[in-house]
Tab-separated table of C-alpha atoms in Angstrom:
chain	number	residue	atom	x	y	z
A	1	MET	CA	-0.307	-0.003	0.182
A	2	ALA	CA	1.532	3.547	-1.008
A	3	ALA	CA	1.876	5.807	2.070
A	4	LYS	CA	0.640	9.470	1.676
A	5	LEU	CA	3.292	12.561	1.645
A	6	ILE	CA	4.111	14.245	5.239
A	7	ASP	CA	2.340	17.533	5.659
A	8	GLY	CA	1.368	16.915	1.681
A	9	LYS	CA	4.758	17.524	0.907
A	10	ALA	CA	7.287	15.680	-1.404
A	11	SER	CA	10.816	16.173	0.042
A	12	LEU	CA	13.778	15.400	-2.165
A	13	GLU	CA	14.197	12.060	-0.715
A	14	VAL	CA	10.720	11.250	-1.620
A	15	ARG	CA	11.391	12.088	-5.237
A	16	ALA	CA	14.690	10.564	-5.255
A	17	LEU	CA	13.451	7.234	-4.233
A	18	SER	CA	10.309	7.491	-6.737
A	19	ARG	CA	13.143	8.352	-9.665
A	20	ARG	CA	15.181	5.190	-8.373
A	21	VAL	CA	12.029	2.684	-8.006
A	22	LEU	CA	10.189	3.655	-10.959
A	23	GLY	CA	13.636	3.784	-12.941
A	24	TRP	CA	14.003	0.157	-12.627
A	25	ARG	CA	11.266	-0.657	-15.253
A	26	LYS	CA	13.233	1.613	-17.604
A	27	ARG	CA	16.194	-0.530	-17.592
A	28	ARG	CA	13.902	-3.428	-18.590
A	29	ASN	CA	12.398	-1.188	-21.413
A	30	TRP	CA	9.074	-1.701	-19.918
A	31	THR	CA	6.133	0.509	-20.248
A	32	LEU	CA	3.900	1.509	-17.152
A	33	GLU	CA	1.369	-0.836	-18.947
A	34	GLU	CA	3.815	-3.541	-18.626
A	35	LEU	CA	4.954	-3.320	-15.487
A	36	LYS	CA	1.290	-2.953	-14.182
A	37	GLU	CA	0.566	-6.288	-15.631
A	38	ILE	CA	3.312	-7.696	-13.489
A	39	VAL	CA	3.210	-6.276	-10.122
A	40	GLY	CA	-0.607	-5.797	-9.965
A	41	PHE	CA	-0.971	-2.120	-9.335
A	42	SER	CA	-3.140	0.464	-11.640
A	43	THR	CA	-1.404	2.367	-14.189
A	44	ALA	CA	-2.506	5.596	-12.138
A	45	LYS	CA	-0.878	3.901	-8.897
A	46	LEU	CA	2.341	3.952	-10.782
A	47	SER	CA	2.051	7.404	-12.310
A	48	GLN	CA	1.414	8.670	-8.847
A	49	LEU	CA	4.607	6.926	-7.456
A	50	SER	CA	6.577	7.802	-10.490
A	51	SER	CA	5.582	11.487	-9.779
A	52	ALA	CA	5.780	11.426	-6.158
A	53	VAL	CA	2.130	12.354	-5.632
A	54	ILE	CA	2.214	9.233	-3.344
A	55	ARG	CA	5.555	7.907	-1.706
A	56	CYS	CA	6.636	4.375	-2.285
A	57	SER	CA	5.870	2.008	0.806
A	58	PRO	CA	8.553	-0.747	1.641
A	59	MET	CA	6.073	-3.179	0.107
A	60	ASP	CA	5.946	-0.997	-3.085
A	61	VAL	CA	9.449	-1.078	-3.324
A	62	VAL	CA	9.810	-5.013	-2.853
A	63	LYS	CA	7.116	-5.870	-5.442
A	64	ILE	CA	8.813	-3.481	-8.377
A	65	ALA	CA	12.013	-4.703	-7.415
A	66	SER	CA	11.067	-8.219	-7.685
A	67	ALA	CA	9.331	-7.802	-11.024
A	68	CYS	CA	12.175	-5.909	-12.413
A	69	GLY	CA	14.949	-8.358	-11.251
A	70	VAL	CA	16.839	-5.571	-9.038
A	71	PRO	CA	20.169	-6.655	-6.891
A	72	ASP	CA	19.600	-7.002	-3.202
A	73	ASP	CA	21.679	-4.797	-2.031
A	74	GLU	CA	19.672	-1.811	-4.004
A	75	VAL	CA	16.632	-3.062	-3.075
A	76	GLU	CA	17.776	-3.141	0.900
A	77	LEU	CA	18.825	0.504	0.155
A	78	CYS	CA	15.270	1.743	-1.248
A	79	VAL	CA	13.768	-0.175	1.543
A	80	GLN	CA	15.649	1.552	4.216
A	81	ALA	CA	14.694	4.768	2.444
A	82	SER	CA	11.082	4.171	2.572
A	83	HIS	CA	11.255	3.061	6.085
A	84	ARG	CA	12.948	6.450	6.814
A	85	LEU	CA	10.388	8.738	5.183
A	86	GLY	CA	7.536	7.642	7.231
A	87	ASP	CA	9.289	9.190	10.587
A	88	PRO	CA	12.954	10.788	9.424
A	89	GLN	CA	13.744	12.090	12.697
A	90	THR	CA	12.916	8.606	14.516
A	91	TRP	CA	14.841	6.427	12.255
A	92	ASP	CA	18.014	8.925	12.190
A	93	TYR	CA	17.858	8.621	16.158
A	94	VAL	CA	17.302	5.095	16.602
A	95	THR	CA	20.261	4.244	13.278
A	96	ARG	CA	22.557	7.018	14.308
A	97	GLY	CA	23.105	7.691	10.815
A	98	ALA	CA	24.601	4.191	10.106
A	99	TRP	CA	22.635	3.157	7.132
A	100	PRO	CA	23.614	4.670	3.793
A	101	ARG	CA	21.154	7.206	2.162
A	102	LEU	CA	19.603	8.060	-1.216
A	103	THR	CA	21.415	10.478	-3.006
A	104	TRP	CA	20.579	12.617	-6.314
A	105	THR	CA	22.293	15.066	-8.436
A	106	TYR	CA	21.813	18.839	-9.103
A	107	TRP	CA	20.801	17.752	-12.723
A	108	ASP	CA	18.035	15.592	-11.312
A	109	VAL	CA	16.310	17.868	-9.107
A	110	ALA	CA	16.986	20.760	-12.134
A	111	ALA	CA	15.153	18.558	-14.618
A	112	GLU	CA	12.004	18.693	-12.347
A	113	ALA	CA	11.888	22.626	-11.867
A	114	SER	CA	10.103	25.149	-13.597
A	115	GLU	CA	12.487	27.892	-12.565
A	116	LEU	CA	16.184	28.121	-11.995
A	117	VAL	CA	17.710	31.114	-10.155
A	118	ILE	CA	21.628	30.881	-10.472
A	119	VAL	CA	23.997	32.752	-8.763
A	120	ALA	CA	27.532	32.126	-9.818
A	121	ALA	CA	30.034	34.059	-7.975
A	122	ASP	CA	33.131	31.687	-8.360
A	123	ALA	CA	32.625	29.890	-11.564
A	124	ILE	CA	30.484	30.009	-15.057
A	125	PRO	CA	27.988	27.470	-14.375
A	126	GLU	CA	28.079	23.953	-16.286
A	127	LEU	CA	24.795	24.546	-18.122
A	128	VAL	CA	25.948	27.547	-19.995
A	129	ARG	CA	29.882	26.681	-20.389
A	130	THR	CA	31.490	26.064	-24.061
A	131	ALA	CA	33.390	22.737	-24.210
A	132	ALA	CA	36.492	24.869	-24.393
A	133	HIS	CA	35.963	26.482	-21.090
A	134	HIS	CA	35.219	23.635	-19.114
A	135	ALA	CA	38.224	21.785	-20.496
A	136	ALA	CA	40.199	24.538	-19.344
A	137	MET	CA	38.641	24.404	-16.054
A	138	LEU	CA	39.622	20.844	-15.863
A	139	GLN	CA	43.159	21.440	-17.076
A	140	ALA	CA	43.643	24.230	-14.178
A	141	GLY	CA	42.089	21.730	-11.610
A	142	ALA	CA	39.060	23.997	-10.795
A	143	THR	CA	36.484	21.316	-11.585
A	144	ALA	CA	36.929	17.585	-11.145
A	145	HIS	CA	33.958	16.382	-13.259
A	146	GLU	CA	33.386	15.990	-16.881
A	147	LEU	CA	30.614	17.844	-18.504
A	148	ASP	CA	27.646	15.668	-19.191
A	149	SER	CA	26.494	17.107	-22.307
A	150	LYS	CA	23.451	15.121	-22.636
A	151	LEU	CA	21.854	16.280	-19.230
A	152	ARG	CA	22.825	19.731	-20.040
A	153	GLU	CA	21.233	19.616	-23.640
A	154	GLU	CA	18.030	18.011	-22.072
A	155	ILE	CA	17.631	21.297	-19.645
A	156	LEU	CA	18.798	23.725	-22.515
A	157	SER	CA	16.273	22.265	-24.939
A	158	ARG	CA	13.369	22.855	-22.147
A	159	LEU	CA	14.280	26.489	-22.334
A	160	ALA	CA	13.301	26.430	-26.162
A	161	THR	CA	9.615	24.813	-25.370
A	162	GLY	CA	7.032	26.852	-26.594
A	163	PRO	CA	3.720	26.667	-24.552
A	164	ARG	CA	2.210	24.309	-27.179
A	165	ASP	CA	5.027	21.655	-26.485
A	166	ALA	CA	4.874	21.910	-22.968
A	167	ALA	CA	1.369	20.962	-23.438
A	168	GLN	CA	2.202	17.540	-25.025
A	169	HIS	CA	1.722	14.355	-22.826
A	170	GLY	CA	5.286	13.352	-21.498
A	171	SER	CA	6.758	17.041	-21.693
A	172	ALA	CA	8.874	18.045	-19.021
A	173	GLY	CA	7.317	21.270	-19.577
A	174	PRO	CA	9.103	24.786	-20.257
A	175	LEU	CA	11.614	26.061	-17.969
A	176	LEU	CA	12.746	29.671	-16.694
A	177	VAL	CA	16.612	30.202	-16.046
A	178	ARG	CA	17.904	33.557	-14.447
A	179	LEU	CA	21.664	33.552	-14.336
A	180	ILE	CA	23.200	36.459	-12.166
A	181	VAL	CA	27.109	36.049	-12.937
A	182	SER	CA	29.620	38.653	-11.687
A	183	GLU	CA	31.862	40.605	-13.830
A	184	SER	CA	35.091	39.041	-12.314
A	185	VAL	CA	33.837	35.429	-13.150
A	186	LEU	CA	33.109	36.214	-16.947
A	187	THR	CA	36.284	38.105	-17.056
A	188	SER	CA	38.555	35.409	-15.261
A	189	ASN	CA	41.599	34.071	-17.334
A	190	VAL	CA	40.145	30.786	-18.057
A	191	GLY	CA	42.240	29.184	-20.949
A	192	GLY	CA	43.255	32.249	-22.478
A	193	ALA	CA	41.573	35.237	-24.036
A	194	ARG	CA	39.993	33.646	-26.857
A	195	VAL	CA	38.493	30.950	-24.527
A	196	VAL	CA	37.344	33.811	-22.423
A	197	ALA	CA	35.912	35.674	-25.489
A	198	ASP	CA	34.083	32.587	-27.176
A	199	GLN	CA	32.647	31.857	-23.419
A	200	LEU	CA	30.889	35.659	-23.468
A	201	LEU	CA	29.872	35.365	-27.285
A	202	HIS	CA	28.150	32.122	-26.613
A	203	LEU	CA	26.199	33.555	-23.398
A	204	ASP	CA	25.094	36.431	-25.648
A	205	GLU	CA	24.056	33.900	-28.613
A	206	LEU	CA	22.194	31.500	-25.833
A	207	GLN	CA	20.428	34.630	-24.475
A	208	GLU	CA	19.308	35.746	-27.963
A	209	SER	CA	18.210	32.311	-29.048
A	210	LEU	CA	16.523	31.402	-25.931
A	211	PRO	CA	14.100	33.837	-24.574
A	212	SER	CA	13.652	31.761	-21.403
A	213	LEU	CA	17.362	32.540	-20.586
A	214	ALA	CA	17.890	35.982	-18.884
A	215	ILE	CA	21.501	36.619	-18.072
A	216	GLU	CA	22.276	39.401	-15.403
A	217	VAL	CA	25.707	40.951	-14.887
A	218	VAL	CA	26.829	41.994	-11.288
A	219	ASP	CA	28.481	45.687	-11.759
A	220	SER	CA	31.828	45.205	-9.986
A	221	ALA	CA	31.903	48.755	-9.102
A	222	ALA	CA	28.240	48.515	-6.919
A	223	GLY	CA	30.691	47.869	-3.994
A	224	PRO	CA	29.736	45.092	-1.285
A	225	TYR	CA	26.316	43.490	-0.877
A	226	TYR	CA	24.302	40.882	1.191
A	227	GLY	CA	25.881	37.538	0.075
A	228	MET	CA	28.641	38.742	-1.781
A	229	GLY	CA	30.991	35.934	-3.166
A	230	LYS	CA	28.278	33.090	-2.539
A	231	SER	CA	27.105	30.714	-5.544
A	232	PHE	CA	24.039	29.047	-4.860
A	233	THR	CA	20.956	28.192	-7.292
A	234	VAL	CA	17.248	28.444	-5.973
A	235	MET	CA	15.140	25.687	-7.841
A	236	ARG	CA	11.440	26.585	-8.049
A	237	PHE	CA	8.333	23.988	-8.914
A	238	VAL	CA	4.868	24.735	-10.385
A	239	GLU	CA	3.768	21.586	-8.259
A	240	ARG	CA	2.411	22.263	-4.645
A	241	ARG	CA	3.759	19.545	-3.087
A	242	PHE	CA	7.512	20.464	-4.179
A	243	ASP	CA	8.508	23.188	-2.087
A	244	ASP	CA	11.436	25.438	-3.262
A	245	VAL	CA	14.969	24.131	-2.765
A	246	VAL	CA	18.338	25.771	-2.604
A	247	HIS	CA	21.412	23.995	-3.863
A	248	VAL	CA	24.744	24.745	-2.625
A	249	ARG	CA	27.945	23.389	-3.872
A	250	ALA	CA	31.146	23.089	-1.774
A	251	ILE	CA	34.313	20.910	-1.889
A	252	HIS	CA	32.955	18.377	0.738
A	253	GLY	CA	30.125	17.639	-1.438
A	254	ASP	CA	26.346	19.356	-2.209
A	255	SER	CA	24.047	20.929	0.277
A	256	TRP	CA	20.316	21.015	-0.195
A	257	LEU	CA	18.094	23.210	1.745
A	258	GLU	CA	14.560	22.451	1.704
A	259	ALA	CA	13.282	23.959	5.301
A	260	GLU	CA	12.103	27.604	4.718
A	261	ARG	CA	14.327	28.745	7.614
A	262	GLU	CA	17.568	27.437	5.737
A	263	ARG	CA	16.248	28.957	2.268
A	264	GLN	CA	15.285	32.313	3.890
A	265	PRO	CA	18.961	33.978	4.122
A	266	TYR	CA	19.534	33.095	0.480
A	267	GLU	CA	16.162	34.843	-0.656
A	268	HIS	CA	17.293	37.940	1.324
A	269	ALA	CA	20.474	37.591	-0.886
A	270	LEU	CA	18.168	37.346	-3.989
A	271	GLU	CA	16.608	40.652	-3.152
A	272	SER	CA	20.095	42.395	-2.030
A	273	LEU	CA	21.300	41.367	-5.815
A	274	GLY	CA	18.802	43.473	-7.400
A	275	ALA	CA	20.368	46.738	-6.318
A	276	VAL	CA	23.771	45.973	-7.709
A	277	LEU	CA	22.833	44.476	-11.022
A	278	ARG	CA	23.501	46.039	-14.602
A	279	PRO	CA	19.980	46.796	-16.251
A	280	ARG	CA	19.245	43.864	-18.423
A	281	GLU	CA	19.474	45.590	-21.529
A	282	GLU	CA	23.156	46.477	-21.034
A	283	THR	CA	23.993	42.855	-20.709
A	284	SER	CA	24.419	41.803	-24.037
A	285	PRO	CA	26.727	44.955	-25.030
A	286	TRP	CA	28.433	44.483	-22.069
A	287	LEU	CA	29.208	40.882	-23.252
A	288	CYS	CA	29.887	41.557	-26.816
A	289	GLN	CA	32.114	44.803	-26.020
A	290	THR	CA	34.121	42.778	-23.501
A	291	ALA	CA	34.674	40.064	-25.816
A	292	MET	CA	35.901	42.443	-28.466
A	293	GLN	CA	38.466	44.170	-26.047
A	294	LEU	CA	39.660	40.491	-25.433
A	295	GLN	CA	40.253	39.601	-28.895
A	296	ASP	CA	41.608	43.149	-29.594
A	297	PRO	CA	42.627	45.275	-26.409
A	298	LEU	CA	42.715	48.324	-28.775
A	299	HIS	CA	39.222	48.100	-30.142
A	300	ASN	CA	36.993	50.244	-28.158
A	301	LYS	CA	33.805	50.699	-30.133
A	302	ARG	CA	30.564	48.565	-29.373
A	303	PRO	CA	29.381	46.900	-32.104
A	304	LYS	CA	25.540	47.675	-33.207
A	305	ARG	CA	23.137	44.839	-32.033
A	306	SER	CA	22.140	44.538	-35.759
A	307	GLU	CA	25.597	43.531	-36.679
A	308	GLY	CA	26.247	40.832	-34.178
A	309	CYS	CA	28.701	40.256	-31.718
A	310	ARG	CA	30.908	37.291	-33.501
A	311	SER	CA	30.565	38.933	-37.079
A	312	ALA	CA	32.042	42.136	-35.478
A	313	ILE	CA	34.587	40.438	-33.925
A	314	ASN	CA	35.696	38.478	-36.647
A	315	ARG	CA	35.851	41.668	-38.962
A	316	SER	CA	37.818	43.201	-36.413
A	317	GLY	CA	40.355	40.591	-36.342
A	318	SER	CA	40.405	40.208	-40.058
A	319	THR	CA	41.510	44.204	-40.484
A	320	ALA	CA	43.921	44.254	-37.455
């Protein structure tokens, strides 16, 4: 029997369990109808389990795992997770944190979000990096992970999803991304002037081609502000059972903030950032001008928008 959500909310762990358990059928390339015939659940129940409308009970986990031929250690992990979700505080008190916990990635949660507000104070986010920029980050030792191009493209494709496509059955829905990035991050010497200039042009081209992506630049001359130097992502969701979450990445690992009291300082930081951002209409000219100066330090003329940044830079380079 499936279990109700606690206080009507699906925590990140509830959603991670749903993804893991209902993902087992995908390993077998089964549809919900095919899994339904084997486990005896209705299609409606399986659909609700997969979207975390209800949470998986230990019995649900065992039945689906048995049908899909899942290894015992993975089944045990998910059964323990299901037990914990019934009363997390008591479970943690009794086990003293001795049992392993389910994990999930930034991309797992971002794929479910309807809006991402990304504050980048230390590095350009993977979502909008060029391959050359990321390679330079890897070579310098500034990042330890390869770029997952497939997951990144899946999220970027949602930025181009129109209302009609978003309404189609099976669609993940549209996505809004607001990227707030400091000037120092955009102009940091990652891979040399050419790589940095191409990264700036890539950002401008993304913003031009994807109306659901908004890029805002923190003015380096604006002075100090609350939350200065902190990078984080606020993820918002359409579903009422999903509360907003804040993702903070540190050297020791990812931190996920779900409680309102934990999220509040980051919401305050977003409000403070409003006072130190360049006007949005200045973002594209600033990206173009900065890219041109990196390519040709003696060139100080701002390109016309009708001309296009890349063509203006190419023309400038050919006549230098």
